[in-house]
XYZ file of C-alpha atoms in Angstrom:
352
model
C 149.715 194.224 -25.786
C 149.585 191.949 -28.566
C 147.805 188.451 -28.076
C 148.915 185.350 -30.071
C 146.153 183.576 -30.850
C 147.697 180.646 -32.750
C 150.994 179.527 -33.815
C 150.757 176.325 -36.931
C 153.981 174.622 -38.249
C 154.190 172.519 -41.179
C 156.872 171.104 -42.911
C 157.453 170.237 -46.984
C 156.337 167.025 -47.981
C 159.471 164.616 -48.933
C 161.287 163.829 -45.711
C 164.713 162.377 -45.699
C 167.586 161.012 -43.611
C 170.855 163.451 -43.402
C 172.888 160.827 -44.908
C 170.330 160.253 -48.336
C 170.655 164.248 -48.586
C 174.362 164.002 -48.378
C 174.465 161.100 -50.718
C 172.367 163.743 -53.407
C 174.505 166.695 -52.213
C 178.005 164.566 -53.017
C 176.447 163.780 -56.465
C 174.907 167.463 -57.688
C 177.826 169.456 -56.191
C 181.288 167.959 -55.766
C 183.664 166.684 -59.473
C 183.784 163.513 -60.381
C 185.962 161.420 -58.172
C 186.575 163.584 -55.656
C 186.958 163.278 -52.073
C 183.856 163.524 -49.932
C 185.429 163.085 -46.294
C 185.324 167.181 -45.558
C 181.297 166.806 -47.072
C 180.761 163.959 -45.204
C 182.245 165.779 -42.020
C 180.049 169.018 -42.346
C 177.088 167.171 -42.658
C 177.585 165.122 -39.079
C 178.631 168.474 -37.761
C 175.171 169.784 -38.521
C 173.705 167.407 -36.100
C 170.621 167.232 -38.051
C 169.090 163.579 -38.697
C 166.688 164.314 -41.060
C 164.940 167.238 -42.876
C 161.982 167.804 -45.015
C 162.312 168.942 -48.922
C 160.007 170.514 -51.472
C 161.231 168.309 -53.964
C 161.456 164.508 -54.338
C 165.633 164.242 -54.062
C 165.789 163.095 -57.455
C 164.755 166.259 -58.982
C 167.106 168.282 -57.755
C 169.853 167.329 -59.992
C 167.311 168.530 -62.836
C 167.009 172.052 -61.080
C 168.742 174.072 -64.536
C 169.246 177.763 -62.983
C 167.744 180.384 -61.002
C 164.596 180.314 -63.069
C 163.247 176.887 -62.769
C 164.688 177.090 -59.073
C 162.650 179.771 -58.364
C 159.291 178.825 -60.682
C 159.008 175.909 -58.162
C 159.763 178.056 -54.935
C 156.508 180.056 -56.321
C 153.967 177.188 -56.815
C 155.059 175.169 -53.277
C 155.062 178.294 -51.028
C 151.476 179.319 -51.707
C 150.538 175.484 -51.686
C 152.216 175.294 -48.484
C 151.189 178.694 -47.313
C 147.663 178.564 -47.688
C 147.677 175.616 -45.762
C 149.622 177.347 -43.052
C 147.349 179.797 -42.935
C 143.988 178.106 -43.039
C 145.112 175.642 -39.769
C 146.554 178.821 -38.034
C 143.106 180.633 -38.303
C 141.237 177.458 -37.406
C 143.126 177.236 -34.410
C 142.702 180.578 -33.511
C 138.768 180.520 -34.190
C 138.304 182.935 -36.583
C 137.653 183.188 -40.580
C 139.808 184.514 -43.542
C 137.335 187.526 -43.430
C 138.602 188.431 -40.076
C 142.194 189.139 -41.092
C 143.282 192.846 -41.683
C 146.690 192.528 -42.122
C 149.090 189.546 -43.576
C 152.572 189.868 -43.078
C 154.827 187.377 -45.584
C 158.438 186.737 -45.068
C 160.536 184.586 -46.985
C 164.498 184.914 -48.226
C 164.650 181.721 -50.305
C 162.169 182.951 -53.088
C 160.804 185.465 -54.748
C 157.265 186.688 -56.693
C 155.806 189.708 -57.992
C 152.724 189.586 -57.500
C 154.140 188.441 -53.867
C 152.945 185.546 -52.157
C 150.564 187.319 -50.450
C 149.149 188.531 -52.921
C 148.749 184.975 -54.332
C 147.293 183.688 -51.729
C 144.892 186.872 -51.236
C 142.128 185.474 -53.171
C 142.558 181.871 -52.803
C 141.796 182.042 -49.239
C 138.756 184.270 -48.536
C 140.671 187.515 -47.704
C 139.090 191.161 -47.925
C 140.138 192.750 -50.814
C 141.169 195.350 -48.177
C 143.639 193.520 -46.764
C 146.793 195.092 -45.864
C 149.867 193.032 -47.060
C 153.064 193.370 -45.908
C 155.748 191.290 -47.533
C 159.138 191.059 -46.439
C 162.746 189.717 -47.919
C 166.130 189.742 -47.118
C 165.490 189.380 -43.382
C 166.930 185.693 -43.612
C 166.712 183.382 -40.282
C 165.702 186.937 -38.628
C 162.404 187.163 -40.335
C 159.810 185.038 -37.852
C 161.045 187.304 -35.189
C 160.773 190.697 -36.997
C 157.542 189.526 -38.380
C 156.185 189.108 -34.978
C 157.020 192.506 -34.144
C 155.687 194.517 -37.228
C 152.557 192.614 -36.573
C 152.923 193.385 -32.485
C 153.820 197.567 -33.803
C 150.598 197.537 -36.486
C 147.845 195.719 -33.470
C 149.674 198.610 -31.005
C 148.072 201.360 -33.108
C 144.864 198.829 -34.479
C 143.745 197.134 -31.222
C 140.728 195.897 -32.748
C 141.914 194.136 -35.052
C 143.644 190.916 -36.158
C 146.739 189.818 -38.367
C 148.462 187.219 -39.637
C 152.454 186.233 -40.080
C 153.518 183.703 -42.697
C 156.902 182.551 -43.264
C 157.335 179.965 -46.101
C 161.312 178.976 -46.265
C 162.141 176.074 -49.231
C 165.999 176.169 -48.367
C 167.029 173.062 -50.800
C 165.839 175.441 -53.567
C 168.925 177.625 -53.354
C 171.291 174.754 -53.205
C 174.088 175.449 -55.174
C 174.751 172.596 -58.319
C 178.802 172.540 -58.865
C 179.595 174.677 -55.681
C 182.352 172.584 -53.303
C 182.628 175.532 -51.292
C 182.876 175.071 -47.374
C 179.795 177.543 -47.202
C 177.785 175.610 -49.224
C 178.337 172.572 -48.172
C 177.323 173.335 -44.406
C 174.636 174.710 -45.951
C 173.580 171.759 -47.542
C 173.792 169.997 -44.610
C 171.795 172.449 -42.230
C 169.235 173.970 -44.320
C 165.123 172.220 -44.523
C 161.674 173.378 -46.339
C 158.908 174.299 -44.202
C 156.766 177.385 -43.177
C 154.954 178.458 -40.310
C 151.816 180.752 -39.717
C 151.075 182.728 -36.567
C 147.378 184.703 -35.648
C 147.559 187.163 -33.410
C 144.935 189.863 -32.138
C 145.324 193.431 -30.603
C 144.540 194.375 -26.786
C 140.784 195.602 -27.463
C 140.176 192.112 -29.909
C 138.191 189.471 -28.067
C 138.413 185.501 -28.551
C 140.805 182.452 -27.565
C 144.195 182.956 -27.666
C 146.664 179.852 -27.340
C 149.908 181.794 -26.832
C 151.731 184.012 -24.655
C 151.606 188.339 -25.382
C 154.346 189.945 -26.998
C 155.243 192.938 -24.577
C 157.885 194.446 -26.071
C 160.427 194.228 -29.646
C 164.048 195.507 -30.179
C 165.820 195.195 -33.257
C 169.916 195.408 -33.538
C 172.417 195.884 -35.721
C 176.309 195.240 -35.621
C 178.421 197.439 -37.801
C 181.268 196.401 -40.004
C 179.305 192.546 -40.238
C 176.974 193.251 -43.363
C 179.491 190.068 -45.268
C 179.439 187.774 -42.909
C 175.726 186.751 -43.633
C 173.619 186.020 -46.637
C 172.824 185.724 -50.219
C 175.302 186.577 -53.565
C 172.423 186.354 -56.433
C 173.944 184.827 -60.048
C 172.623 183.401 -62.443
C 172.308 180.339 -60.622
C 170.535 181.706 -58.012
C 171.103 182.673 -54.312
C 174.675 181.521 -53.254
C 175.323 181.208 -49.797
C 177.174 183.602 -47.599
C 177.908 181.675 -44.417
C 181.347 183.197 -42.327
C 182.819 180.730 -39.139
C 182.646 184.512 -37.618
C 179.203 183.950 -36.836
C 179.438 182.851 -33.404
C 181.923 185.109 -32.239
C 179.684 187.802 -32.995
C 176.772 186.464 -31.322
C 179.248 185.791 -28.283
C 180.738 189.889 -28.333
C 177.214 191.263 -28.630
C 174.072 189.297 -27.401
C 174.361 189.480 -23.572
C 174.260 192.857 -24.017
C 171.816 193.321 -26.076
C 169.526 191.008 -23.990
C 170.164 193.162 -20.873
C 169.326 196.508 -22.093
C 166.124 194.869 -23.249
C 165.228 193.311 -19.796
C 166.340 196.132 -17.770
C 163.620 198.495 -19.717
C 161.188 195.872 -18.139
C 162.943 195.787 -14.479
C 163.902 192.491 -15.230
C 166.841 190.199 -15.721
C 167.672 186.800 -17.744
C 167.467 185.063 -14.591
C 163.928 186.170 -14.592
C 162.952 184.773 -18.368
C 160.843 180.878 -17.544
C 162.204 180.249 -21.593
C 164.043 180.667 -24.267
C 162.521 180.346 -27.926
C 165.814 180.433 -30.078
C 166.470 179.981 -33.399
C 168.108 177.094 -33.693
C 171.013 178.364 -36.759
C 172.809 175.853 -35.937
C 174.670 173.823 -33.034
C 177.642 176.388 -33.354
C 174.846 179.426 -32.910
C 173.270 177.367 -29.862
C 176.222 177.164 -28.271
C 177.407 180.634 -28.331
C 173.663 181.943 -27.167
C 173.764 179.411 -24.561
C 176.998 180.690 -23.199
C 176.828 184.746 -24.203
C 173.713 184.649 -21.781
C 174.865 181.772 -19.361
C 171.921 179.520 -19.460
C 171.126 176.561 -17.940
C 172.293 173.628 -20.092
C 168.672 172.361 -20.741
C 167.346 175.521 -21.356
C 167.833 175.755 -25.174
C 166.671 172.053 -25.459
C 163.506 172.480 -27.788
C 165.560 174.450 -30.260
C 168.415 171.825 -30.433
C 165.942 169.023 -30.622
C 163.940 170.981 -34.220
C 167.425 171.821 -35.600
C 167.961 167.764 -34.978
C 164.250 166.743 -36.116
C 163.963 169.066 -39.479
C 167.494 171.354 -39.531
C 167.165 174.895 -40.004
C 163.913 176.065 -41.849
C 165.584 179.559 -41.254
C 162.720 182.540 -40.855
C 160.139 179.237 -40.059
C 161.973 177.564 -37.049
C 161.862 180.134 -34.324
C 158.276 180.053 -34.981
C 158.065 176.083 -34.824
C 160.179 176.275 -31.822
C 157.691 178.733 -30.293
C 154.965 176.759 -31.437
C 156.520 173.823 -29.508
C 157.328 175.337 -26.286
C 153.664 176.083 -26.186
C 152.659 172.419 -26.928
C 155.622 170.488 -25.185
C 157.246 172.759 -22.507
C 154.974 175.437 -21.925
C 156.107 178.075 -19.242
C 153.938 179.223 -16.185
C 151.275 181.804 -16.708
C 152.623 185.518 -15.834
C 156.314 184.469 -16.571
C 158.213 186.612 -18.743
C 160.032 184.535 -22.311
C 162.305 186.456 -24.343
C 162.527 184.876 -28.238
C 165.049 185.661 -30.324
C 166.859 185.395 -33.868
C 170.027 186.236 -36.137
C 169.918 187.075 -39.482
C 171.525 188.811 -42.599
C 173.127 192.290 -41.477
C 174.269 190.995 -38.989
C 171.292 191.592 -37.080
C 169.579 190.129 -33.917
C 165.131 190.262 -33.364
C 164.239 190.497 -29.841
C 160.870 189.957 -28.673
C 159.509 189.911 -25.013
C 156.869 187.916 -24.277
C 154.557 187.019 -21.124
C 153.013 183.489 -21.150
């Protein structure tokens, strides 16, 4: 088994209230004069009070194209990673030296060299690192991260790695773009990144978190447009179809059974729940595909309410505040769990 050793959440460093970001969002993407009620409505639907951006909102409306967009997207996510990083292996007890593999995932950016790479050097790792960086993955990638670091430690048990996410969401807002999809992505979407240490079975040393036992991956046919990014000029446009939840709804439960019943076990059986919180639609349609209790989704619905949706980051902030704030009893089995582009769904087991 795989052993998390630490799990570090941080968030970008201008935080505003929902209604100063919809003030911004009015300004930079709907004409002159026109009416704001449907913005306005999206926005309160999103249930999200306040959420943390790269930029100062000011700047946004200066944003000109996908190039500037994504110049900044380079220069905050290894400032913000490498501090990730460097509290994560603090926590954990162990150096930069100690790390043999770092695992990056982001789908509001990209680099080449890759973040990773960038951050390679400024923080003490081996130049024999392995990196693995990942896009594309969306609000799925904290979960699949965990469990390409969970299948490299199966066949390394000696040795350690590290998962960073770094999501700046208000960097692929859309200037000029009234679309519906857009605009509940404006009003749903935060900056932040997250950093998780884990070590393999025959590695030694404190570990904070629960194992990860077991990882499925799924994916539903005939649902590859209902989910992700068109890339213009401007940048990454939002795909974002009200077809979302019904799929969650059709496939999950099952999903989540064959999983548990390869472990003898049932949901019944799983103490909690670390879901990505995509929004209140997505909790509600996980909540009732798997029939859980009504407070059992609770720490996900109160991030998505705190920060909004830091997509591949969040399920690893909400697992990083189960530990901290509702932490399940030792032995118990957790099951955590995201969507993203595909449409796919991340499984992970876990024992606390």
């Amino acid at each position: 088994m795989t052993r998390i050793a630490a799990v570090h959440g941080t968030l970008a460093p201008h935080r505003y209230d929902q209604s100063e970001i919809t003030d911004m969002v009015a300004r930079r993407c709907l004409p002159d004069g026109a009416d704001r009620r449907t913005l306005d409505r999206l926005h309160r639907a999103a249930q999200v009070r306040a959420r943390h951006m790269t930029l100062p909102l000011d700047q946004y409306e200066a944003l000109d194209g996908f190039g500037a967009a994504n110049d900044v997207f380079i220069h905050a996510a290894t400032d913000m990673g490498a501090k990730a990083v460097r509290e994560a292996l603090r926590q954990a007890g162990l150096a930069a030296a100690d790390v043999d593999l770092l695992v990056f995932t982001s789908v509001t950016g990209i680099a080449a060299p890759s973040v990773d790479a960038r951050l390679a050097g400024r923080l003490g790792l081996r130049p024999d690192v392995r990196r693995l960086p990942m896009f594309g993955l969306g609000c799925a990638g904290g979960a699949a991260g965990l469990a390409r670091m969970h299948d490299y430690l199966l066949g390394r048990p000696d040795e350690v790695a590290v998962l960073l996410s770094v999501e700046l969401c208000s960097l692929t807002f859309q200037r000029d773009d009234p679309s519906p999809a857009n605009l509940v992505a404006t009003g749903l979407f935060g900056d932040g990144a997250a950093a998780v240490v884990a070590r393999g079975s025959g590695r030694t040393g404190q570990a904070a978190g629960p194992t990860i036992v077991d990882t499925r991956s799924r994916l539903y046919p005939d649902t590859g447009r209902i989910l992700g990014w068109e890339i213009r000029d401007s940048g990454f446009r939002v795909v974002l179809d009200p077809e979302i939840p019904g799929v969650v709804r059709r496939h999950l439960a099952d999903d989540v059974q064959d999983f548990l019943d390869v472990h003898g076990l049932k949901p019944k059986d799983v103490s909690a729940w670390v879901c990505h919180p995509g929004g209140p639609q997505i909790l509600e349609a996980v909540g009732e595909a798997l029939d859980l209790p009504e407070d059992a989704l609770d720490v996900s619905r109160r991030h998505l309410a705190d920060v909004g949706n830091l997509s591949s980051s969040s399920v690893l902030h909400v697992l990083r505040d189960t530990l901290a704030t509702r932490r399940p009893p030792p032995g118990t089995p957790g099951v955590l769990l995201a969507m993203g582009p595909g449409f796919a769904c991340e499984l992970v087991l876990l024992r606390w």
